[in-house]
PDB file of C-alpha atoms in Angstrom:
ATOM      1  CA  MET A   1      -9.726   2.170  15.318  1.00  0.00           C
ATOM      2  CA  LYS A   2      -9.052   1.184  18.910  1.00  0.00           C
ATOM      3  CA  TYR A   3      -6.270  -1.432  18.672  1.00  0.00           C
ATOM      4  CA  TYR A   4      -2.984  -1.718  16.813  1.00  0.00           C
ATOM      5  CA  LEU A   5       0.187  -3.695  16.359  1.00  0.00           C
ATOM      6  CA  ASP A   6       3.530  -2.593  14.928  1.00  0.00           C
ATOM      7  CA  ILE A   7       5.750  -4.394  12.461  1.00  0.00           C
ATOM      8  CA  THR A   8       9.357  -3.200  12.365  1.00  0.00           C
ATOM      9  CA  LEU A   9      11.453  -4.036   9.311  1.00  0.00           C
ATOM     10  CA  LEU A  10      15.033  -5.064  10.068  1.00  0.00           C
ATOM     11  CA  PRO A  11      17.187  -4.543   6.963  1.00  0.00           C
ATOM     12  CA  ASP A  12      20.701  -5.948   6.696  1.00  0.00           C
ATOM     13  CA  ALA A  13      23.392  -6.483   4.049  1.00  0.00           C
ATOM     14  CA  GLU A  14      21.349  -9.241   2.370  1.00  0.00           C
ATOM     15  CA  ALA A  15      17.934  -7.592   2.426  1.00  0.00           C
ATOM     16  CA  ASN A  16      17.567  -3.831   2.005  1.00  0.00           C
ATOM     17  CA  LEU A  17      14.565  -1.824   3.158  1.00  0.00           C
ATOM     18  CA  GLY A  18      12.888  -1.690  -0.280  1.00  0.00           C
ATOM     19  CA  PHE A  19      13.100  -5.464  -0.649  1.00  0.00           C
ATOM     20  CA  LEU A  20      11.660  -5.969   2.837  1.00  0.00           C
ATOM     21  CA  TRP A  21       8.777  -3.564   2.198  1.00  0.00           C
ATOM     22  CA  GLN A  22       7.889  -5.580  -0.909  1.00  0.00           C
ATOM     23  CA  LYS A  23       7.957  -8.937   0.889  1.00  0.00           C
ATOM     24  CA  VAL A  24       6.235  -7.828   4.101  1.00  0.00           C
ATOM     25  CA  TYR A  25       3.532  -5.714   2.446  1.00  0.00           C
ATOM     26  CA  GLN A  26       2.774  -8.507  -0.042  1.00  0.00           C
ATOM     27  CA  GLN A  27       2.064 -10.803   2.911  1.00  0.00           C
ATOM     28  CA  ILE A  28      -0.030  -8.145   4.662  1.00  0.00           C
ATOM     29  CA  HIS A  29      -2.084  -7.663   1.492  1.00  0.00           C
ATOM     30  CA  LEU A  30      -2.636 -11.430   1.191  1.00  0.00           C
ATOM     31  CA  ALA A  31      -3.725 -11.604   4.841  1.00  0.00           C
ATOM     32  CA  LEU A  32      -6.157  -8.700   4.401  1.00  0.00           C
ATOM     33  CA  ALA A  33      -7.543 -10.221   1.182  1.00  0.00           C
ATOM     34  CA  GLU A  34      -7.966 -13.585   2.914  1.00  0.00           C
ATOM     35  CA  HIS A  35      -9.937 -11.918   5.741  1.00  0.00           C
ATOM     36  CA  LYS A  36     -11.937  -9.425   3.673  1.00  0.00           C
ATOM     37  CA  THR A  37     -15.563  -8.780   4.491  1.00  0.00           C
ATOM     38  CA  ALA A  38     -18.517  -9.610   2.245  1.00  0.00           C
ATOM     39  CA  ASP A  39     -18.280  -6.237   0.485  1.00  0.00           C
ATOM     40  CA  ASN A  40     -14.573  -6.768  -0.388  1.00  0.00           C
ATOM     41  CA  THR A  41     -13.315  -4.383   2.278  1.00  0.00           C
ATOM     42  CA  SER A  42     -10.931  -4.910   5.158  1.00  0.00           C
ATOM     43  CA  ALA A  43     -11.655  -4.469   8.861  1.00  0.00           C
ATOM     44  CA  VAL A  44      -7.943  -3.711   9.286  1.00  0.00           C
ATOM     45  CA  ALA A  45      -6.192  -0.510   8.210  1.00  0.00           C
ATOM     46  CA  VAL A  46      -2.511   0.322   7.776  1.00  0.00           C
ATOM     47  CA  SER A  47      -0.396   3.279   8.775  1.00  0.00           C
ATOM     48  CA  PHE A  48       3.218   4.226   8.176  1.00  0.00           C
ATOM     49  CA  PRO A  49       4.257   5.930  11.451  1.00  0.00           C
ATOM     50  CA  GLU A  50       7.627   7.074  10.074  1.00  0.00           C
ATOM     51  CA  PHE A  51       6.176   8.475   6.815  1.00  0.00           C
ATOM     52  CA  SER A  52       8.219  11.492   5.691  1.00  0.00           C
ATOM     53  CA  GLN A  53       9.892  13.028   2.666  1.00  0.00           C
ATOM     54  CA  ASP A  54      13.357  11.769   3.600  1.00  0.00           C
ATOM     55  CA  LYS A  55      15.587   9.246   1.867  1.00  0.00           C
ATOM     56  CA  TYR A  56      13.425   6.337   3.058  1.00  0.00           C
ATOM     57  CA  PRO A  57      10.012   8.026   3.139  1.00  0.00           C
ATOM     58  CA  LEU A  58       8.154   5.006   4.485  1.00  0.00           C
ATOM     59  CA  GLY A  59      10.638   4.435   7.269  1.00  0.00           C
ATOM     60  CA  SER A  60      10.902   0.976   8.756  1.00  0.00           C
ATOM     61  CA  LYS A  61       7.588   0.640  10.611  1.00  0.00           C
ATOM     62  CA  LEU A  62       4.163  -0.544   9.526  1.00  0.00           C
ATOM     63  CA  ARG A  63       1.232  -0.214  11.905  1.00  0.00           C
ATOM     64  CA  LEU A  64      -1.995  -2.215  11.595  1.00  0.00           C
ATOM     65  CA  PHE A  65      -5.221  -0.899  13.148  1.00  0.00           C
ATOM     66  CA  ALA A  66      -8.585  -2.483  13.865  1.00  0.00           C
ATOM     67  CA  ALA A  67     -11.713  -1.506  15.739  1.00  0.00           C
ATOM     68  CA  SER A  68     -11.479  -4.640  17.889  1.00  0.00           C
ATOM     69  CA  GLU A  69      -8.669  -6.677  19.337  1.00  0.00           C
ATOM     70  CA  SER A  70     -10.276  -9.828  17.950  1.00  0.00           C
ATOM     71  CA  ALA A  71     -10.016  -8.514  14.371  1.00  0.00           C
ATOM     72  CA  LEU A  72      -6.233  -8.241  14.719  1.00  0.00           C
ATOM     73  CA  GLN A  73      -6.023 -11.602  16.473  1.00  0.00           C
ATOM     74  CA  ALA A  74      -8.015 -13.280  13.695  1.00  0.00           C
ATOM     75  CA  LEU A  75      -5.609 -11.877  11.120  1.00  0.00           C
ATOM     76  CA  ASP A  76      -2.722 -13.719  12.842  1.00  0.00           C
ATOM     77  CA  ILE A  77      -0.009 -11.547  11.287  1.00  0.00           C
ATOM     78  CA  PRO A  78       2.896 -13.435  12.929  1.00  0.00           C
ATOM     79  CA  GLN A  79       1.796 -16.536  11.020  1.00  0.00           C
ATOM     80  CA  TRP A  80       1.696 -14.612   7.708  1.00  0.00           C
ATOM     81  CA  LEU A  81       5.174 -13.227   8.361  1.00  0.00           C
ATOM     82  CA  GLN A  82       6.619 -16.494   9.651  1.00  0.00           C
ATOM     83  CA  ARG A  83       9.106 -16.917   6.790  1.00  0.00           C
ATOM     84  CA  LEU A  84      10.357 -13.350   7.350  1.00  0.00           C
ATOM     85  CA  THR A  85      11.034 -13.583  11.088  1.00  0.00           C
ATOM     86  CA  ASP A  86      14.729 -12.749  10.614  1.00  0.00           C
ATOM     87  CA  TYR A  87      13.783  -9.509   8.863  1.00  0.00           C
ATOM     88  CA  CYS A  88      10.847  -8.135  10.852  1.00  0.00           C
ATOM     89  CA  HIS A  89       9.558  -7.892  14.380  1.00  0.00           C
ATOM     90  CA  CYS A  90       5.892  -7.912  15.318  1.00  0.00           C
ATOM     91  CA  THR A  91       4.662  -6.404  18.582  1.00  0.00           C
ATOM     92  CA  SER A  92       1.741  -7.653  20.581  1.00  0.00           C
ATOM     93  CA  ILE A  93      -1.665  -6.042  20.135  1.00  0.00           C
ATOM     94  CA  LYS A  94      -2.066  -2.846  22.149  1.00  0.00           C
ATOM     95  CA  ALA A  95      -4.810  -0.299  22.766  1.00  0.00           C
ATOM     96  CA  VAL A  96      -4.518   3.003  20.909  1.00  0.00           C
ATOM     97  CA  PRO A  97      -3.495   5.754  23.355  1.00  0.00           C
ATOM     98  CA  SER A  98      -6.477   7.787  24.515  1.00  0.00           C
ATOM     99  CA  ALA A  99      -4.593  11.067  24.062  1.00  0.00           C
ATOM    100  CA  VAL A 100      -4.486  10.817  20.252  1.00  0.00           C
ATOM    101  CA  THR A 101      -5.597  14.092  18.674  1.00  0.00           C
ATOM    102  CA  GLN A 102      -4.317  13.689  15.122  1.00  0.00           C
ATOM    103  CA  TYR A 103      -5.433  11.365  12.358  1.00  0.00           C
ATOM    104  CA  ALA A 104      -4.176  10.440   8.919  1.00  0.00           C
ATOM    105  CA  VAL A 105      -5.600   9.093   5.681  1.00  0.00           C
ATOM    106  CA  PHE A 106      -3.336   6.769   3.706  1.00  0.00           C
ATOM    107  CA  ASN A 107      -4.446   6.159   0.162  1.00  0.00           C
ATOM    108  CA  ARG A 108      -3.167   4.755  -3.092  1.00  0.00           C
ATOM    109  CA  VAL A 109      -2.373   7.096  -5.972  1.00  0.00           C
ATOM    110  CA  GLN A 110      -2.378   5.632  -9.471  1.00  0.00           C
ATOM    111  CA  PHE A 111      -0.594   7.162 -12.435  1.00  0.00           C
ATOM    112  CA  ASP A 112      -1.428   6.474 -16.069  1.00  0.00           C
ATOM    113  CA  THR A 113       2.048   5.800 -17.420  1.00  0.00           C
ATOM    114  CA  ASN A 114       1.729   2.824 -19.779  1.00  0.00           C
ATOM    115  CA  ILE A 115       1.720   4.432 -23.245  1.00  0.00           C
ATOM    116  CA  GLU A 116       0.851   1.176 -25.028  1.00  0.00           C
ATOM    117  CA  ARG A 117      -2.192   0.658 -22.807  1.00  0.00           C
ATOM    118  CA  MET A 118      -3.286   4.275 -23.193  1.00  0.00           C
ATOM    119  CA  ALA A 119      -2.903   3.992 -26.988  1.00  0.00           C
ATOM    120  CA  ARG A 120      -5.008   0.819 -27.099  1.00  0.00           C
ATOM    121  CA  ARG A 121      -7.726   2.551 -25.054  1.00  0.00           C
ATOM    122  CA  ARG A 122      -7.603   5.642 -27.285  1.00  0.00           C
ATOM    123  CA  ALA A 123      -7.766   3.521 -30.458  1.00  0.00           C
ATOM    124  CA  LYS A 124     -10.871   1.785 -29.154  1.00  0.00           C
ATOM    125  CA  ARG A 125     -12.581   4.983 -27.927  1.00  0.00           C
ATOM    126  CA  LYS A 126     -11.759   7.132 -30.974  1.00  0.00           C
ATOM    127  CA  ASP A 127     -12.121   4.352 -33.577  1.00  0.00           C
ATOM    128  CA  GLU A 128      -8.483   4.841 -34.634  1.00  0.00           C
ATOM    129  CA  THR A 129      -5.801   2.351 -35.576  1.00  0.00           C
ATOM    130  CA  LEU A 130      -3.228   1.488 -32.955  1.00  0.00           C
ATOM    131  CA  GLU A 131      -0.594   3.289 -35.053  1.00  0.00           C
ATOM    132  CA  GLN A 132      -2.676   6.496 -35.075  1.00  0.00           C
ATOM    133  CA  ALA A 133      -3.170   6.285 -31.330  1.00  0.00           C
ATOM    134  CA  LEU A 134       0.549   5.674 -30.753  1.00  0.00           C
ATOM    135  CA  GLU A 135       1.326   8.704 -32.928  1.00  0.00           C
ATOM    136  CA  TYR A 136      -0.948  10.797 -30.707  1.00  0.00           C
ATOM    137  CA  PHE A 137       1.142   9.812 -27.662  1.00  0.00           C
ATOM    138  CA  LYS A 138       4.476  10.354 -29.419  1.00  0.00           C
ATOM    139  CA  GLY A 139       6.691  12.503 -27.206  1.00  0.00           C
ATOM    140  CA  PHE A 140       4.583  11.763 -24.154  1.00  0.00           C
ATOM    141  CA  THR A 141       6.758  11.349 -21.092  1.00  0.00           C
ATOM    142  CA  ASP A 142       5.916   9.036 -18.233  1.00  0.00           C
ATOM    143  CA  GLN A 143       4.562  10.745 -15.170  1.00  0.00           C
ATOM    144  CA  ALA A 144       7.109  10.623 -12.412  1.00  0.00           C
ATOM    145  CA  SER A 145       6.078  10.815  -8.815  1.00  0.00           C
ATOM    146  CA  GLU A 146       7.801  12.028  -5.738  1.00  0.00           C
ATOM    147  CA  LEU A 147       5.456   9.864  -3.668  1.00  0.00           C
ATOM    148  CA  PRO A 148       6.884   6.867  -1.834  1.00  0.00           C
ATOM    149  CA  PHE A 149       5.949   3.465  -3.208  1.00  0.00           C
ATOM    150  CA  ILE A 150       6.177  -0.230  -2.527  1.00  0.00           C
ATOM    151  CA  ASN A 151       6.925  -2.648  -5.347  1.00  0.00           C
ATOM    152  CA  MET A 152       4.144  -5.213  -5.446  1.00  0.00           C
ATOM    153  CA  LYS A 153       3.396  -8.311  -7.492  1.00  0.00           C
ATOM    154  CA  SER A 154      -0.103  -8.913  -8.773  1.00  0.00           C
ATOM    155  CA  LEU A 155      -0.728 -12.600  -8.242  1.00  0.00           C
ATOM    156  CA  SER A 156      -3.773 -12.543 -10.515  1.00  0.00           C
ATOM    157  CA  ARG A 157      -2.048 -10.853 -13.475  1.00  0.00           C
ATOM    158  CA  GLN A 158       1.513 -11.995 -12.711  1.00  0.00           C
ATOM    159  CA  HIS A 159       3.104  -8.582 -13.149  1.00  0.00           C
ATOM    160  CA  PHE A 160       4.888  -6.088 -10.906  1.00  0.00           C
ATOM    161  CA  PHE A 161       3.550  -2.619 -10.152  1.00  0.00           C
ATOM    162  CA  ARG A 162       4.312   0.265  -7.856  1.00  0.00           C
ATOM    163  CA  LEU A 163       1.862   0.951  -5.061  1.00  0.00           C
ATOM    164  CA  PHE A 164       2.242   4.740  -4.647  1.00  0.00           C
ATOM    165  CA  LEU A 165       1.185   5.980  -1.211  1.00  0.00           C
ATOM    166  CA  GLN A 166      -0.051   9.359  -0.077  1.00  0.00           C
ATOM    167  CA  LYS A 167      -0.671  10.628   3.448  1.00  0.00           C
ATOM    168  CA  LYS A 168      -3.108  13.388   4.371  1.00  0.00           C
ATOM    169  CA  SER A 169      -3.247  14.710   7.926  1.00  0.00           C
ATOM    170  CA  VAL A 170      -6.646  15.532   9.410  1.00  0.00           C
ATOM    171  CA  SER A 171      -7.736  16.738  12.829  1.00  0.00           C
ATOM    172  CA  ALA A 172     -10.832  14.566  13.306  1.00  0.00           C
ATOM    173  CA  ALA A 173     -11.482  10.847  12.962  1.00  0.00           C
ATOM    174  CA  VAL A 174     -13.517   9.743   9.950  1.00  0.00           C
ATOM    175  CA  THR A 175     -14.980   6.249   9.799  1.00  0.00           C
ATOM    176  CA  GLY A 176     -15.194   4.415   6.525  1.00  0.00           C
ATOM    177  CA  SER A 177     -14.002   1.373   4.655  1.00  0.00           C
ATOM    178  CA  PHE A 178     -10.509   0.168   3.820  1.00  0.00           C
ATOM    179  CA  ASN A 179      -9.447  -1.879   0.821  1.00  0.00           C
ATOM    180  CA  THR A 180      -7.417  -5.091   0.951  1.00  0.00           C
ATOM    181  CA  TYR A 181      -4.233  -3.035   1.023  1.00  0.00           C
ATOM    182  CA  GLY A 182      -5.478  -1.443   4.275  1.00  0.00           C
ATOM    183  CA  LEU A 183      -5.841   1.940   2.528  1.00  0.00           C
ATOM    184  CA  SER A 184      -8.769   4.327   2.121  1.00  0.00           C
ATOM    185  CA  LYS A 185      -9.543   7.554   0.290  1.00  0.00           C
ATOM    186  CA  THR A 186     -11.472   8.988   3.255  1.00  0.00           C
ATOM    187  CA  ALA A 187     -11.282   6.828   6.403  1.00  0.00           C
ATOM    188  CA  THR A 188      -8.673   7.789   8.981  1.00  0.00           C
ATOM    189  CA  VAL A 189      -6.293   6.008  11.309  1.00  0.00           C
ATOM    190  CA  PRO A 190      -4.900   7.472  14.544  1.00  0.00           C
ATOM    191  CA  TRP A 191      -1.588   9.267  13.999  1.00  0.00           C
ATOM    192  CA  PHE A 192       0.906   8.851  16.834  1.00  0.00           C
TER     193      PHE A 192
END
């Protein structure tokens, strides 16, 4: 990852930070999906430079990385964020500083918290009735996470979900593939 651009979210009284993350990241996901490669991966990765465990763990910055300047230019992020120009600022494409010595992996963490869905799966696997499977999960509490998340809307299934994010710091760059959310289980992005 040699080039990057920053997107800064600008919350105000009408649009809080959580709302802006949802709207901006939805557009980023659509842009990455529109420009995905033949193997359903993205040439562009994301980073959250202000990621922390504070009140707003994602902060107000999103950074996009690519191996080439042309990959970021082809994405044309300002066009994707055109209707949000009052609420975000996009920088020009810049080269990653040569002095970077730290790297990070940002990945999605999924939690199995839908009891109805888990009961339907159990009923099918164990050849039980749905009532028996629901009885098995009686008293089960939803897993709660301390991880930061972005509320997203699945356009294919027309439902909302939480995109939980995890950051791991590493000392060496690892190449690999990124999904259409710009995340990876193993590939790194420069951390600065």
